[in-house]
Coordinates of C-alpha atoms and ligand atoms in Angstrom, one line a residue:
X21 CA -18.0 -22.8 -3.4
X22 CA -18.3 -25.4 -1.7
X23 CA -19.8 -24.8 2.0
X24 CA -16.0 -27.0 2.9
X25 CA -14.5 -24.6 1.0
X26 CA -16.3 -21.5 2.5
X27 CA -16.0 -23.0 5.4
X28 CA -11.4 -23.8 5.2
X29 CA -11.5 -20.3 3.8
X30 CA -13.0 -18.6 7.1
X31 CA -10.2 -20.5 9.4
X32 CA -8.0 -18.1 8.2
X33 CA -6.0 -16.0 9.4
X34 CA -4.6 -18.9 12.4
X35 CA -3.3 -20.7 10.0
X36 CA -2.0 -17.9 7.3
X37 CA 1.6 -18.5 6.2
X38 CA 3.9 -16.4 7.7
X39 CA 5.3 -14.1 5.7
X40 CA 8.8 -15.1 6.2
X41 CA 7.7 -17.7 4.8
X42 CA 5.3 -16.7 2.1
X43 CA 8.3 -15.6 -1.0
X44 CA 4.9 -13.8 -1.6
X45 CA 4.8 -11.1 0.5
X46 CA 8.2 -9.3 -0.3
X47 CA 8.2 -6.3 2.4
X48 CA 7.6 -3.6 1.1
X49 CA 8.2 0.1 1.2
X50 CA 6.4 3.3 -0.4
X51 CA 6.4 6.2 -0.3
X52 CA 3.7 9.3 -0.6
X53 CA 5.1 12.1 -1.2
X54 CA 1.4 14.2 -1.9
X55 CA 2.3 17.4 -3.5
X56 CA 5.8 17.6 -3.2
X57 CA 9.3 17.2 -4.7
X58 CA 7.1 18.0 -8.2
X59 CA 10.3 19.2 -10.1
X60 CA 14.6 18.2 -10.0
X61 CA 13.8 17.6 -6.8
X62 CA 11.7 14.7 -7.1
X63 CA 14.8 13.1 -8.9
X64 CA 17.0 14.1 -6.4
X65 CA 15.1 12.3 -3.4
X66 CA 14.7 8.9 -5.8
X67 CA 18.6 8.7 -6.5
X68 CA 18.7 9.5 -2.6
X69 CA 16.2 6.2 -1.9
X70 CA 18.1 4.1 -4.9
X71 CA 21.3 4.3 -3.5
X72 CA 19.7 2.8 -0.1
X73 CA 17.3 0.7 -1.9
X74 CA 20.8 -1.0 -3.8
X75 CA 21.9 -2.3 -0.6
X76 CA 19.1 -3.4 0.5
X77 CA 17.2 -6.0 -1.9
X78 CA 14.9 -7.8 0.5
X79 CA 12.7 -4.6 0.6
X80 CA 10.7 -3.8 -2.4
X81 CA 11.2 0.7 -2.6
X82 CA 7.9 2.4 -4.2
X83 CA 7.6 5.8 -5.5
X84 CA 4.9 8.3 -5.9
X85 CA 5.7 11.3 -7.1
X86 CA 3.2 13.5 -7.9
X87 CA 2.2 13.8 -11.7
X88 CA 4.5 16.3 -12.8
X89 CA 7.5 14.3 -12.1
X90 CA 6.7 10.8 -12.6
X91 CA 8.0 10.4 -16.1
X92 CA 11.6 12.3 -14.6
X93 CA 12.1 10.0 -12.0
X94 CA 11.2 6.7 -13.4
X95 CA 13.8 7.8 -16.8
X96 CA 16.2 8.6 -14.0
X97 CA 16.1 5.1 -12.0
X98 CA 15.3 3.4 -14.9
X99 CA 18.2 5.4 -16.1
X100 CA 20.5 4.1 -13.5
X101 CA 19.1 0.4 -13.1
X102 CA 17.6 1.2 -10.0
X103 CA 14.6 -1.5 -8.9
X104 CA 12.7 1.0 -7.3
X105 CA 9.6 1.4 -9.1
X106 CA 7.4 4.4 -9.9
X107 CA 3.8 5.1 -8.8
X108 CA 1.0 7.1 -8.7
X109 CA -1.1 9.1 -6.3
X110 CA -3.6 8.5 -7.8
X111 CA -5.8 8.0 -11.6
X112 CA -8.9 8.1 -13.7
X113 CA -11.1 5.1 -14.5
X114 CA -11.8 6.2 -18.2
X115 CA -9.1 5.9 -20.9
X116 CA -9.2 9.2 -22.7
X117 CA -11.4 12.2 -23.5
X118 CA -13.6 15.5 -22.4
X119 CA -12.4 14.9 -18.7
X120 CA -10.3 18.1 -18.3
X121 CA -7.2 17.3 -15.6
X122 CA -7.9 13.4 -15.2
X123 CA -5.3 11.7 -16.3
X124 CA -5.4 7.8 -17.1
X125 CA -3.9 4.2 -16.0
X126 CA -2.4 4.0 -19.5
X127 CA -1.3 7.2 -19.8
X128 CA 0.5 6.9 -15.9
X129 CA 2.2 3.6 -17.8
X130 CA 3.2 5.4 -20.8
X131 CA 5.2 7.8 -18.3
X132 CA 6.8 4.8 -16.9
X133 CA 4.8 4.4 -13.3
X134 CA 4.0 0.9 -12.6
X135 CA 1.7 1.0 -9.7
X136 CA -1.4 3.8 -8.6
X137 CA -2.3 4.2 -5.4
X138 CA -5.8 4.1 -5.1
X139 CA -8.5 5.9 -2.2
X140 CA -6.1 7.2 -0.3
X141 CA -8.0 8.8 2.8
X142 CA -7.1 12.4 1.3
X143 CA -8.3 11.5 -1.9
X144 CA -12.0 9.9 0.0
X145 CA -11.9 13.4 2.9
X146 CA -11.1 15.8 0.4
X147 CA -12.5 14.9 -3.6
X148 CA -15.3 12.7 -2.5
X149 CA -13.4 9.4 -3.6
X150 CA -16.9 6.9 -3.1
X151 CA -15.9 3.1 -2.3
X152 CA -17.8 3.1 -6.3
X153 CA -14.8 5.5 -8.1
X154 CA -12.3 3.2 -5.6
X155 CA -13.5 0.2 -6.8
X156 CA -13.6 1.6 -11.5
X157 CA -9.8 3.3 -10.5
X158 CA -9.3 -0.9 -9.8
X159 CA -10.6 -2.0 -12.8
X160 CA -8.9 0.7 -14.9
X161 CA -5.6 -0.3 -12.8
X162 CA -6.2 -3.9 -13.6
X163 CA -6.9 -2.8 -17.6
X164 CA -4.4 -0.2 -17.8
X165 CA -1.8 -2.9 -16.3
X166 CA -1.5 -0.8 -12.9
X167 CA -0.5 -2.9 -9.7
X168 CA -2.3 -1.5 -7.4
X169 CA -1.3 -0.4 -3.3
X170 CA -5.2 0.3 -2.2
X171 CA -6.0 2.2 1.1
X172 CA -8.1 1.9 3.5
X173 CA -8.7 3.1 7.3
X174 CA -10.9 4.0 9.7
X175 CA -11.4 8.5 11.1
X176 CA -11.1 8.9 14.7
X177 CA -14.6 9.6 15.2
X178 CA -15.7 5.9 13.2
X179 CA -13.0 4.7 15.6
X180 CA -14.3 5.9 19.1
X181 CA -17.8 5.4 17.7
X182 CA -16.5 1.7 18.2
X183 CA -16.8 1.4 13.4
X184 CA -13.6 0.6 12.6
X185 CA -14.2 -3.3 11.3
X186 CA -17.7 -2.3 10.1
X187 CA -16.1 0.2 8.3
X188 CA -12.9 -2.1 6.8
X189 CA -15.4 -4.2 5.9
X190 CA -16.9 -1.4 3.1
X191 CA -14.3 -0.6 2.4
X192 CA -12.8 -3.6 1.5
X193 CA -15.7 -5.3 0.2
X194 CA -16.2 -2.5 -2.6
X195 CA -12.8 -3.6 -4.2
X196 CA -11.6 -6.8 -3.0
X197 CA -13.1 -9.2 -5.6
X198 CA -11.7 -6.6 -8.8
X199 CA -7.6 -7.0 -6.9
X200 CA -8.3 -10.4 -6.9
X201 CA -8.3 -10.5 -10.4
X202 CA -4.5 -9.8 -10.5
X203 CA -3.1 -13.0 -8.1
X204 CA -1.1 -11.4 -5.5
X205 CA -0.2 -7.8 -6.8
X206 CA -2.4 -6.6 -5.3
X207 CA -1.1 -4.6 -2.3
X208 CA -3.4 -3.3 0.8
X209 CA -2.9 -0.1 3.1
X210 CA -4.2 -0.2 6.3
X211 CA -4.1 3.5 7.1
X212 CA -6.5 4.9 10.3
X213 CA -6.7 8.5 8.9
X214 CA -6.3 9.5 12.9
X215 CA -2.9 8.9 12.8
X216 CA -2.0 10.4 8.9
X217 CA 0.3 13.3 9.4
X218 CA -0.4 13.4 13.2
X219 CA 2.7 12.0 14.4
X220 CA 0.0 9.5 16.4
X221 CA 1.4 6.0 15.0
X222 CA -0.6 2.8 15.5
X223 CA 0.5 0.3 18.3
X224 CA 1.9 -2.8 16.9
X225 CA 0.2 -5.0 18.7
X226 CA -3.1 -2.6 17.7
X227 CA -2.3 -2.7 13.6
X228 CA -1.8 -6.0 14.1
X229 CA -5.2 -6.8 14.8
X230 CA -6.5 -4.9 12.3
X231 CA -4.1 -6.1 9.5
X232 CA -5.6 -9.9 10.3
X233 CA -8.9 -8.6 10.2
X234 CA -8.0 -7.3 6.9
X235 CA -6.7 -10.8 5.5
X236 CA -9.9 -12.7 6.5
X237 CA -11.6 -10.5 4.4
X238 CA -9.6 -10.8 1.3
X239 CA -10.4 -14.9 2.6
X240 CA -13.8 -14.6 2.1
X241 CA -13.1 -13.8 -1.8
X242 CA -10.0 -16.6 -2.2
X243 CA -7.6 -18.0 0.6
X244 CA -4.1 -17.8 -2.0
X245 CA -4.7 -14.4 -2.7
X246 CA -5.1 -13.6 0.8
X247 CA -1.7 -15.4 2.1
X248 CA -0.5 -13.7 -1.3
X249 CA -2.0 -9.8 -0.9
X250 CA 0.9 -7.6 1.3
X251 CA -1.0 -5.4 3.9
X252 CA 0.8 -2.5 4.2
X253 CA 0.5 -0.2 7.5
X254 CA 0.3 3.6 7.1
X255 CA 0.2 6.5 9.4
X256 CA 2.9 8.8 10.4
X257 CA 5.4 5.6 10.2
X258 CA 9.1 6.6 10.6
X259 CA 12.9 4.9 11.2
X260 CA 11.6 4.9 15.4
X261 CA 9.2 4.0 15.0
X262 CA 8.7 1.2 12.1
X263 CA 10.7 -1.4 13.9
X264 CA 8.1 -2.9 15.5
X265 CA 5.4 -2.4 13.2
X266 CA 7.1 -3.9 10.4
X267 CA 8.0 -6.8 12.3
X268 CA 4.2 -7.9 13.1
X269 CA 2.6 -11.3 11.5
X270 CA 0.8 -9.6 9.0
X271 CA 2.1 -6.4 8.1
X272 CA 4.0 -6.2 5.0
X273 CA 5.5 -3.2 4.7
X274 CA 4.2 0.9 5.2
X275 CA 2.8 3.4 3.4
X276 CA 5.3 6.6 4.5
X277 CA 4.0 10.0 3.7
X278 CA 5.8 12.7 5.1
X279 CA 9.1 11.2 6.1
X280 CA 9.3 8.9 2.9
X281 CA 10.5 13.4 2.1
X282 CA 13.5 13.0 3.5
X283 CA 15.7 10.8 1.7
X284 CA 18.1 9.7 5.2
X285 CA 14.6 8.5 7.4
X286 CA 12.8 7.0 4.3
X287 CA 16.5 5.0 3.4
X288 CA 16.1 3.5 7.4
X289 CA 12.9 2.4 6.6
X290 CA 14.1 0.4 3.9
X291 CA 16.8 -1.0 6.1
X292 CA 14.7 -1.6 8.9
X293 CA 12.8 -3.9 6.3
X294 CA 15.3 -5.8 5.0
X295 CA 17.1 -6.4 8.1
X296 CA 13.8 -8.0 9.7
X297 CA 13.4 -10.1 6.6
X298 CA 16.8 -11.5 6.6
X299 CA 16.3 -12.5 10.0
X300 CA 13.2 -13.7 8.7
X301 CA 11.2 -11.5 10.6
X302 CA 9.8 -13.4 13.1
X303 CA 13.2 -14.7 14.6
Ligands
PEP425 C1 0.5 8.4 3.9 O1 -0.2 9.8 3.6 O2 -0.3 8.0 3.3 C2 0.5 8.8 5.5 C3 1.0 7.3 6.1 O3 1.4 9.9 5.6 P1 1.8 9.8 6.4 O4 3.1 8.8 6.8 O5 2.6 11.7 7.1 O6 1.0 10.3 7.7

């Protein structure tokens, strides 16, 4: 990269194409069901969500059931000709072999998943998932034909120590170049750990500031990649706080945990995103 190109990339985010005029950044609402709705209840939930999604096509909708329900949910959605896509909540980076309890990207594709959530803070904190493992999983997802939603975010201690940007820079730096290989298909989710499942939500202004910083970090790899990549906010998003967050320039959707298990509340978030898209977001 020449010096002038490097300089140009550093000019972001001030001249980033606003989401409303960038068709590649269709607002995405993704539901992370965690270890819930792993049987027929998952199919019922997915079908209720599909009914709302069908009337709000401006919003891209993704659901992430537990492994046990991926095939059944994907099958139901396919039979109903729904555009709602299915994500895995995790994957293992090897393709096959003696890895008891693990599931690979090609297996998830066979089951019907087209997306994978990678590096969720619960994986990082409870299962010791490192930045290196996150990178390997992004590589495996790319190779296996899964699109990635890669999660980053600081803990409360890190935030209080003023380390938010440092932590995010380290986490993004680990996988950004690999994510760029899937062009604009990759998604980053900013999920401050202190906001996950706590009912504490980042203010729209604070979240926008971090999202702009994330886009600037992505632009260090490639400017088009930064412009095209959706950056979701996650952390206690609910129907009553979604609009302020989704209206922000660099917030291209939401990764929703608890509220995604209830079709009505999750449906309202889908509707809010579609309404903002119809309004051109910023109008
Ligand atoms: C999550 O687990 O990704 C999440 C955002 O959870 P919640 O919405 O419950 O905070």
